[in-house]
Amino acid sequence: MSSDREGSESDSTSAHSVTMPSRQSPLYENYSVYSPRGALMFRCSRKKVEWYLNRKLAISLNESRTVIQLTFEPKGNGRVGEGEEYYLEDRENICVGCGGQVRLTSHHIVPFQYRKFMPLEIKSHASHDIVLLCNRCHDAYESKALSVKKEYAKKYDIPLEGRGYIPHPQHRRLHAAAKALLLKDNKIPAWRLKELESQIREFFGVDGSIDDEVLKQALGLPLLSRSDDFEEHGEVVVRKMSENELEEFIRMWRKHFVEHVKPQSLSAMWRVEDPVRNRASATVTLVSTMT
Ligand SMILES: [Zn+2]
């Protein structure tokens, strides 16, 4: 299963888990952006703050440039609406599950393999559903998440690994030949070894002796590839859902996460019922153009 960690969501939908490195930089930088009227509008990264400062769209309110004030009247009010307190909080870079501080990764509560196929107004509202988990909490939760994904695979008749692969039987034969030759098994009769060698030679266009590098290359040949009609699991599931079903789906993942991780350090302001879509009125236009 493609792991739901930032940076680890390869396009692969294979059902095998992938061990990924932990985050090298903190997820939360906790920079603060104030409106010209002096109200805290939202929290963000250093990069965003620098973006405003460099364009003279904001002034710095402290020496370390961690708090800025916009110099223009933004279209929206930022995160000041009722129920949006979560977005204004200072956030610690710790695992929301156990409070641990090491080997942290960004976890997508709504698995990325689904979210990436969702409409922009949902995707652009992702920060609520990306939290920090340590590797241990993450791995423990992934097996629970996998059961849910399998249910959806059945319900929408689309396997987790997707549908529409083209098999490469020739590559399979070359794999077998390379394996046998690499083993240097002296039980294989000489005539058979010659036969295996000629299969490899023919495919790779090698004249002389075959070295281990060529054999390893043979082992790297794909046994399956995606056809033009290939469909990803997440793509089909999201496509088949109505708008309401999609909202329910997102809330289901939030509930499932809370029930199974039993987070010790998740903000009390984080809500299963938090809006799923980006509400244009509550956002600052300039911010959305940068993300
Ligand atoms: Zn943890």
mmCIF file of C-alpha atoms and ligand atoms in Angstrom:
data_model
loop_
_atom_site.group_PDB
_atom_site.id
_atom_site.type_symbol
_atom_site.label_atom_id
_atom_site.label_comp_id
_atom_site.label_asym_id
_atom_site.label_seq_id
_atom_site.Cartn_x
_atom_site.Cartn_y
_atom_site.Cartn_z
ATOM 1 C CA MET A 1 0.000 0.000 0.000
ATOM 2 C CA SER A 2 1.345 3.357 -0.815
ATOM 3 C CA SER A 3 2.057 4.896 2.496
ATOM 4 C CA ASP A 4 0.214 8.045 3.460
ATOM 5 C CA ARG A 5 3.168 10.148 4.263
ATOM 6 C CA GLU A 6 4.269 13.313 2.638
ATOM 7 C CA GLY A 7 6.964 12.566 0.158
ATOM 8 C CA SER A 8 6.175 8.901 0.168
ATOM 9 C CA GLU A 9 3.088 8.918 -1.960
ATOM 10 C CA SER A 10 4.508 7.466 -5.062
ATOM 11 C CA ASP A 11 2.135 6.818 -7.903
ATOM 12 C CA SER A 12 2.498 3.184 -7.113
ATOM 13 C CA THR A 13 -0.640 1.635 -5.792
ATOM 14 C CA SER A 14 1.017 -1.649 -5.030
ATOM 15 C CA ALA A 15 -0.190 -3.322 -1.882
ATOM 16 C CA HIS A 16 3.305 -3.488 -0.415
ATOM 17 C CA SER A 17 4.371 -1.141 2.320
ATOM 18 C CA VAL A 18 7.206 1.262 1.643
ATOM 19 C CA THR A 19 9.681 2.331 4.273
ATOM 20 C CA MET A 20 10.235 6.030 3.890
ATOM 21 C CA PRO A 21 12.600 8.458 5.551
ATOM 22 C CA SER A 22 11.363 10.722 8.301
ATOM 23 C CA ARG A 23 10.849 14.433 7.750
ATOM 24 C CA GLN A 24 14.038 16.454 7.607
ATOM 25 C CA SER A 25 12.329 19.759 8.354
ATOM 26 C CA PRO A 26 9.546 20.634 10.790
ATOM 27 C CA LEU A 27 5.999 20.500 9.400
ATOM 28 C CA TYR A 28 4.926 23.489 11.475
ATOM 29 C CA GLU A 29 6.970 26.635 11.446
ATOM 30 C CA ASN A 30 4.292 28.639 13.240
ATOM 31 C CA TYR A 31 4.849 31.984 11.563
ATOM 32 C CA SER A 32 1.978 34.415 12.152
ATOM 33 C CA VAL A 33 0.227 36.672 9.671
ATOM 34 C CA TYR A 34 -1.845 39.596 10.934
ATOM 35 C CA SER A 35 -4.339 41.700 8.999
ATOM 36 C CA PRO A 36 -3.811 45.483 8.600
ATOM 37 C CA ARG A 37 -6.400 45.848 11.399
ATOM 38 C CA GLY A 38 -4.262 43.767 13.740
ATOM 39 C CA ALA A 39 -6.170 40.456 13.817
ATOM 40 C CA LEU A 40 -4.296 37.155 13.602
ATOM 41 C CA MET A 41 -5.346 35.713 10.246
ATOM 42 C CA PHE A 42 -3.436 32.485 9.824
ATOM 43 C CA ARG A 43 -0.255 30.573 10.633
ATOM 44 C CA CYS A 44 2.176 29.542 7.947
ATOM 45 C CA SER A 45 5.714 28.665 6.943
ATOM 46 C CA ARG A 46 8.786 30.876 6.728
ATOM 47 C CA LYS A 47 8.626 30.556 2.945
ATOM 48 C CA LYS A 48 5.187 32.164 2.775
ATOM 49 C CA VAL A 49 6.150 34.923 5.155
ATOM 50 C CA GLU A 50 9.218 35.704 3.061
ATOM 51 C CA TRP A 51 7.014 35.765 -0.027
ATOM 52 C CA TYR A 52 4.882 38.550 1.448
ATOM 53 C CA LEU A 53 7.872 40.469 2.787
ATOM 54 C CA ASN A 54 9.831 40.278 -0.458
ATOM 55 C CA ARG A 55 6.920 41.753 -2.367
ATOM 56 C CA LYS A 56 6.416 44.459 0.233
ATOM 57 C CA LEU A 57 2.941 43.073 0.859
ATOM 58 C CA ALA A 58 3.687 42.871 4.562
ATOM 59 C CA ILE A 59 5.902 44.360 7.226
ATOM 60 C CA SER A 60 7.692 42.450 9.906
ATOM 61 C CA LEU A 61 6.472 43.003 13.469
ATOM 62 C CA ASN A 62 9.490 41.479 15.184
ATOM 63 C CA GLU A 63 13.209 41.187 14.644
ATOM 64 C CA SER A 64 13.178 37.492 13.857
ATOM 65 C CA ARG A 65 10.567 38.098 11.132
ATOM 66 C CA THR A 66 8.279 35.391 12.519
ATOM 67 C CA VAL A 67 5.290 37.739 12.853
ATOM 68 C CA ILE A 68 4.166 39.906 9.954
ATOM 69 C CA GLN A 69 1.316 42.239 9.148
ATOM 70 C CA LEU A 70 -0.176 42.589 5.692
ATOM 71 C CA THR A 71 -0.005 46.042 4.177
ATOM 72 C CA PHE A 72 -3.056 45.523 1.996
ATOM 73 C CA GLU A 73 -6.656 44.745 2.811
ATOM 74 C CA PRO A 74 -7.066 41.086 1.875
ATOM 75 C CA LYS A 75 -10.193 39.782 0.198
ATOM 76 C CA GLY A 76 -10.917 37.211 2.896
ATOM 77 C CA ASN A 77 -10.438 37.445 6.610
ATOM 78 C CA GLY A 78 -8.198 34.417 6.954
ATOM 79 C CA ARG A 79 -8.933 31.809 9.574
ATOM 80 C CA VAL A 80 -11.049 33.849 11.920
ATOM 81 C CA GLY A 81 -14.441 32.171 11.514
ATOM 82 C CA GLU A 82 -16.167 30.126 14.158
ATOM 83 C CA GLY A 83 -14.691 26.630 14.360
ATOM 84 C CA GLU A 84 -11.485 27.752 12.670
ATOM 85 C CA GLU A 85 -9.482 28.198 15.857
ATOM 86 C CA TYR A 86 -7.477 25.118 14.875
ATOM 87 C CA TYR A 87 -5.791 27.070 12.098
ATOM 88 C CA LEU A 88 -4.590 29.834 14.402
ATOM 89 C CA GLU A 89 -2.988 27.647 17.023
ATOM 90 C CA ASP A 90 0.707 27.294 17.615
ATOM 91 C CA ARG A 91 1.479 23.711 16.715
ATOM 92 C CA GLU A 92 4.148 21.499 18.142
ATOM 93 C CA ASN A 93 6.250 19.267 15.930
ATOM 94 C CA ILE A 94 5.401 16.081 17.770
ATOM 95 C CA CYS A 95 3.543 12.858 16.960
ATOM 96 C CA VAL A 96 -0.185 13.482 17.458
ATOM 97 C CA GLY A 97 -0.530 9.828 18.454
ATOM 98 C CA CYS A 98 1.982 9.442 21.286
ATOM 99 C CA GLY A 99 3.632 12.846 21.599
ATOM 100 C CA GLY A 100 6.984 11.420 20.455
ATOM 101 C CA GLN A 101 9.513 13.722 18.850
ATOM 102 C CA VAL A 102 11.596 11.381 16.754
ATOM 103 C CA ARG A 103 11.179 9.838 13.309
ATOM 104 C CA LEU A 104 8.208 12.011 12.466
ATOM 105 C CA THR A 105 6.431 11.898 9.133
ATOM 106 C CA SER A 106 3.524 13.855 7.702
ATOM 107 C CA HIS A 107 0.507 11.614 7.662
ATOM 108 C CA HIS A 108 -2.431 12.174 5.321
ATOM 109 C CA ILE A 109 -5.546 11.284 7.305
ATOM 110 C CA VAL A 110 -7.454 10.979 4.033
ATOM 111 C CA PRO A 111 -5.035 8.734 2.140
ATOM 112 C CA PHE A 112 -3.211 10.578 -0.596
ATOM 113 C CA GLN A 113 -4.079 7.904 -3.157
ATOM 114 C CA TYR A 114 -7.699 9.165 -2.888
ATOM 115 C CA ARG A 115 -7.105 12.814 -2.119
ATOM 116 C CA LYS A 116 -5.007 13.383 -5.213
ATOM 117 C CA PHE A 117 -8.062 12.665 -7.380
ATOM 118 C CA MET A 118 -10.385 14.962 -5.447
ATOM 119 C CA PRO A 119 -11.551 18.373 -6.695
ATOM 120 C CA LEU A 120 -9.239 21.321 -6.090
ATOM 121 C CA GLU A 121 -11.498 22.931 -3.493
ATOM 122 C CA ILE A 122 -10.980 19.834 -1.356
ATOM 123 C CA LYS A 123 -7.307 19.316 -2.123
ATOM 124 C CA SER A 124 -6.474 22.927 -1.324
ATOM 125 C CA HIS A 125 -8.009 22.439 2.096
ATOM 126 C CA ALA A 126 -5.597 19.714 3.089
ATOM 127 C CA SER A 127 -3.746 21.115 6.073
ATOM 128 C CA HIS A 128 -6.469 20.032 8.492
ATOM 129 C CA ASP A 129 -5.965 16.448 7.448
ATOM 130 C CA ILE A 130 -2.191 16.309 7.424
ATOM 131 C CA VAL A 131 -0.759 15.598 10.854
ATOM 132 C CA LEU A 132 2.531 14.408 12.254
ATOM 133 C CA LEU A 133 2.928 10.780 13.274
ATOM 134 C CA CYS A 134 6.021 8.947 14.430
ATOM 135 C CA ASN A 135 6.977 5.866 12.436
ATOM 136 C CA ARG A 136 5.671 3.547 15.134
ATOM 137 C CA CYS A 137 2.200 5.106 15.334
ATOM 138 C CA HIS A 138 2.134 5.411 11.559
ATOM 139 C CA ASP A 139 2.942 1.756 10.923
ATOM 140 C CA ALA A 140 0.465 0.593 13.555
ATOM 141 C CA TYR A 141 -2.280 2.644 11.940
ATOM 142 C CA GLU A 142 -1.497 1.693 8.333
ATOM 143 C CA SER A 143 -2.678 -1.894 8.796
ATOM 144 C CA LYS A 144 -6.048 -0.608 10.073
ATOM 145 C CA ALA A 145 -6.277 1.804 7.150
ATOM 146 C CA LEU A 146 -5.528 -1.032 4.766
ATOM 147 C CA SER A 147 -8.646 -2.930 5.886
ATOM 148 C CA VAL A 148 -10.765 0.112 5.060
ATOM 149 C CA LYS A 149 -9.160 0.464 1.639
ATOM 150 C CA LYS A 150 -9.896 -3.210 0.967
ATOM 151 C CA GLU A 151 -13.563 -2.634 1.776
ATOM 152 C CA TYR A 152 -13.664 0.167 -0.778
ATOM 153 C CA ALA A 153 -11.868 -2.039 -3.291
ATOM 154 C CA LYS A 154 -14.740 -4.498 -2.972
ATOM 155 C CA LYS A 155 -17.510 -1.923 -2.886
ATOM 156 C CA TYR A 156 -16.325 -0.120 -6.026
ATOM 157 C CA ASP A 157 -14.939 -3.198 -7.735
ATOM 158 C CA ILE A 158 -11.447 -1.833 -8.216
ATOM 159 C CA PRO A 159 -8.447 -3.685 -6.748
ATOM 160 C CA LEU A 160 -5.979 -1.752 -4.602
ATOM 161 C CA GLU A 161 -3.270 -2.258 -7.180
ATOM 162 C CA GLY A 162 -5.511 -0.829 -9.916
ATOM 163 C CA ARG A 163 -6.719 -2.469 -13.108
ATOM 164 C CA GLY A 164 -5.270 -2.635 -16.584
ATOM 165 C CA TYR A 165 -1.818 -4.158 -16.365
ATOM 166 C CA ILE A 166 -0.105 -5.741 -19.350
ATOM 167 C CA PRO A 167 1.888 -8.859 -18.428
ATOM 168 C CA HIS A 168 5.340 -9.382 -19.939
ATOM 169 C CA PRO A 169 5.843 -13.147 -20.140
ATOM 170 C CA GLN A 170 9.154 -12.680 -21.963
ATOM 171 C CA HIS A 171 10.520 -10.697 -19.030
ATOM 172 C CA ARG A 172 9.355 -13.449 -16.706
ATOM 173 C CA ARG A 173 11.401 -15.993 -18.668
ATOM 174 C CA LEU A 174 14.433 -13.695 -18.572
ATOM 175 C CA HIS A 175 14.037 -13.296 -14.811
ATOM 176 C CA ALA A 176 14.092 -17.061 -14.382
ATOM 177 C CA ALA A 177 17.133 -17.387 -16.647
ATOM 178 C CA ALA A 178 19.043 -14.621 -14.855
ATOM 179 C CA LYS A 179 18.250 -16.093 -11.448
ATOM 180 C CA ALA A 180 19.502 -19.516 -12.476
ATOM 181 C CA LEU A 181 22.693 -18.068 -13.985
ATOM 182 C CA LEU A 182 23.397 -15.885 -10.957
ATOM 183 C CA LEU A 183 23.028 -18.886 -8.644
ATOM 184 C CA LYS A 184 25.753 -20.675 -10.580
ATOM 185 C CA ASP A 185 24.040 -23.919 -9.628
ATOM 186 C CA ASN A 186 26.211 -26.785 -10.821
ATOM 187 C CA LYS A 187 23.200 -29.091 -10.952
ATOM 188 C CA ILE A 188 22.028 -27.306 -14.076
ATOM 189 C CA PRO A 189 23.313 -29.237 -17.112
ATOM 190 C CA ALA A 190 25.723 -27.370 -19.383
ATOM 191 C CA TRP A 191 23.367 -27.485 -22.381
ATOM 192 C CA ARG A 192 20.643 -25.813 -20.297
ATOM 193 C CA LEU A 193 23.023 -23.102 -19.087
ATOM 194 C CA LYS A 194 23.928 -22.367 -22.695
ATOM 195 C CA GLU A 195 20.272 -22.093 -23.567
ATOM 196 C CA LEU A 196 19.642 -19.649 -20.699
ATOM 197 C CA GLU A 197 22.683 -17.607 -21.677
ATOM 198 C CA SER A 198 21.541 -17.345 -25.255
ATOM 199 C CA GLN A 199 18.126 -16.045 -24.114
ATOM 200 C CA ILE A 200 19.859 -13.261 -22.196
ATOM 201 C CA ARG A 201 22.364 -12.605 -24.979
ATOM 202 C CA GLU A 202 19.670 -12.312 -27.576
ATOM 203 C CA PHE A 203 17.544 -9.901 -25.537
ATOM 204 C CA PHE A 204 20.383 -7.588 -24.529
ATOM 205 C CA GLY A 205 22.378 -7.927 -27.730
ATOM 206 C CA VAL A 206 25.468 -9.161 -25.887
ATOM 207 C CA ASP A 207 28.097 -11.048 -27.928
ATOM 208 C CA GLY A 208 30.713 -12.279 -25.493
ATOM 209 C CA SER A 209 30.388 -13.558 -21.975
ATOM 210 C CA ILE A 210 27.552 -12.343 -19.797
ATOM 211 C CA ASP A 211 28.552 -10.530 -16.611
ATOM 212 C CA ASP A 212 26.521 -10.213 -13.440
ATOM 213 C CA GLU A 213 25.573 -6.630 -14.310
ATOM 214 C CA VAL A 214 23.609 -7.819 -17.340
ATOM 215 C CA LEU A 215 21.931 -10.501 -15.238
ATOM 216 C CA LYS A 216 20.932 -7.905 -12.635
ATOM 217 C CA GLN A 217 19.561 -5.746 -15.424
ATOM 218 C CA ALA A 218 17.456 -8.713 -16.537
ATOM 219 C CA LEU A 219 16.105 -9.077 -13.005
ATOM 220 C CA GLY A 220 15.090 -5.423 -13.095
ATOM 221 C CA LEU A 221 12.817 -5.839 -16.119
ATOM 222 C CA PRO A 222 9.176 -5.207 -15.196
ATOM 223 C CA LEU A 223 6.847 -8.202 -15.151
ATOM 224 C CA LEU A 224 3.837 -5.931 -15.596
ATOM 225 C CA SER A 225 3.280 -2.487 -17.055
ATOM 226 C CA ARG A 226 0.294 -0.196 -17.175
ATOM 227 C CA SER A 227 -1.844 -0.160 -20.305
ATOM 228 C CA ASP A 228 -3.340 3.057 -21.696
ATOM 229 C CA ASP A 229 -6.621 2.064 -20.058
ATOM 230 C CA PHE A 230 -5.038 1.615 -16.659
ATOM 231 C CA GLU A 231 -7.223 2.790 -13.777
ATOM 232 C CA GLU A 232 -5.931 3.586 -10.311
ATOM 233 C CA HIS A 233 -7.869 2.389 -7.303
ATOM 234 C CA GLY A 234 -8.181 5.872 -5.790
ATOM 235 C CA GLU A 235 -9.213 7.439 -9.072
ATOM 236 C CA VAL A 236 -12.113 5.014 -9.590
ATOM 237 C CA VAL A 237 -13.343 5.222 -5.997
ATOM 238 C CA VAL A 238 -13.376 9.030 -6.029
ATOM 239 C CA ARG A 239 -14.929 9.208 -9.501
ATOM 240 C CA LYS A 240 -17.815 6.952 -8.505
ATOM 241 C CA MET A 241 -18.730 9.015 -5.453
ATOM 242 C CA SER A 242 -21.283 11.814 -5.397
ATOM 243 C CA GLU A 243 -20.324 15.115 -3.734
ATOM 244 C CA ASN A 244 -22.082 14.052 -0.544
ATOM 245 C CA GLU A 245 -20.485 10.637 -0.565
ATOM 246 C CA LEU A 246 -17.094 12.275 -0.943
ATOM 247 C CA GLU A 247 -17.693 14.456 2.107
ATOM 248 C CA GLU A 248 -18.850 11.414 4.066
ATOM 249 C CA PHE A 249 -15.780 9.534 2.906
ATOM 250 C CA ILE A 250 -13.461 12.247 4.227
ATOM 251 C CA ARG A 251 -15.254 12.372 7.578
ATOM 252 C CA MET A 252 -15.161 8.578 7.752
ATOM 253 C CA TRP A 253 -11.343 8.693 7.484
ATOM 254 C CA ARG A 254 -11.115 11.351 10.171
ATOM 255 C CA LYS A 255 -13.301 9.275 12.515
ATOM 256 C CA HIS A 256 -11.373 6.135 11.723
ATOM 257 C CA PHE A 257 -8.075 7.870 12.445
ATOM 258 C CA VAL A 258 -9.255 9.134 15.830
ATOM 259 C CA GLU A 259 -10.789 5.787 16.799
ATOM 260 C CA HIS A 260 -7.701 3.759 15.967
ATOM 261 C CA VAL A 261 -4.786 6.064 16.734
ATOM 262 C CA LYS A 262 -6.450 7.433 19.881
ATOM 263 C CA PRO A 263 -4.348 10.581 19.561
ATOM 264 C CA GLN A 264 -2.846 11.870 22.791
ATOM 265 C CA SER A 265 -1.536 15.091 21.314
ATOM 266 C CA LEU A 266 -4.042 16.127 18.666
ATOM 267 C CA SER A 267 -5.341 19.643 19.179
ATOM 268 C CA ALA A 268 -8.718 19.830 20.915
ATOM 269 C CA MET A 269 -9.656 22.249 18.124
ATOM 270 C CA TRP A 270 -9.264 19.585 15.443
ATOM 271 C CA ARG A 271 -12.712 18.402 14.388
ATOM 272 C CA VAL A 272 -14.108 15.472 12.449
ATOM 273 C CA GLU A 273 -16.802 17.889 11.298
ATOM 274 C CA ASP A 274 -14.377 20.525 9.989
ATOM 275 C CA PRO A 275 -15.488 21.669 6.505
ATOM 276 C CA VAL A 276 -14.221 19.455 3.747
ATOM 277 C CA ARG A 277 -14.074 22.135 1.077
ATOM 278 C CA ASN A 278 -12.188 25.376 0.938
ATOM 279 C CA ARG A 279 -14.567 28.233 1.672
ATOM 280 C CA ALA A 280 -13.526 31.024 -0.643
ATOM 281 C CA SER A 281 -14.735 33.718 1.763
ATOM 282 C CA ALA A 282 -12.406 32.548 4.496
ATOM 283 C CA THR A 283 -9.231 32.487 2.489
ATOM 284 C CA VAL A 284 -6.797 35.147 1.476
ATOM 285 C CA THR A 285 -6.568 35.189 -2.293
ATOM 286 C CA LEU A 286 -2.836 35.712 -2.311
ATOM 287 C CA VAL A 287 -2.240 32.733 -0.087
ATOM 288 C CA SER A 288 -4.099 30.398 -2.354
ATOM 289 C CA THR A 289 -2.079 31.493 -5.355
ATOM 290 C CA MET A 290 1.089 30.439 -3.612
ATOM 291 C CA THR A 291 0.176 26.913 -2.602
HETATM 292 ZN ZN ZN B 1 3.771 8.202 17.881
#
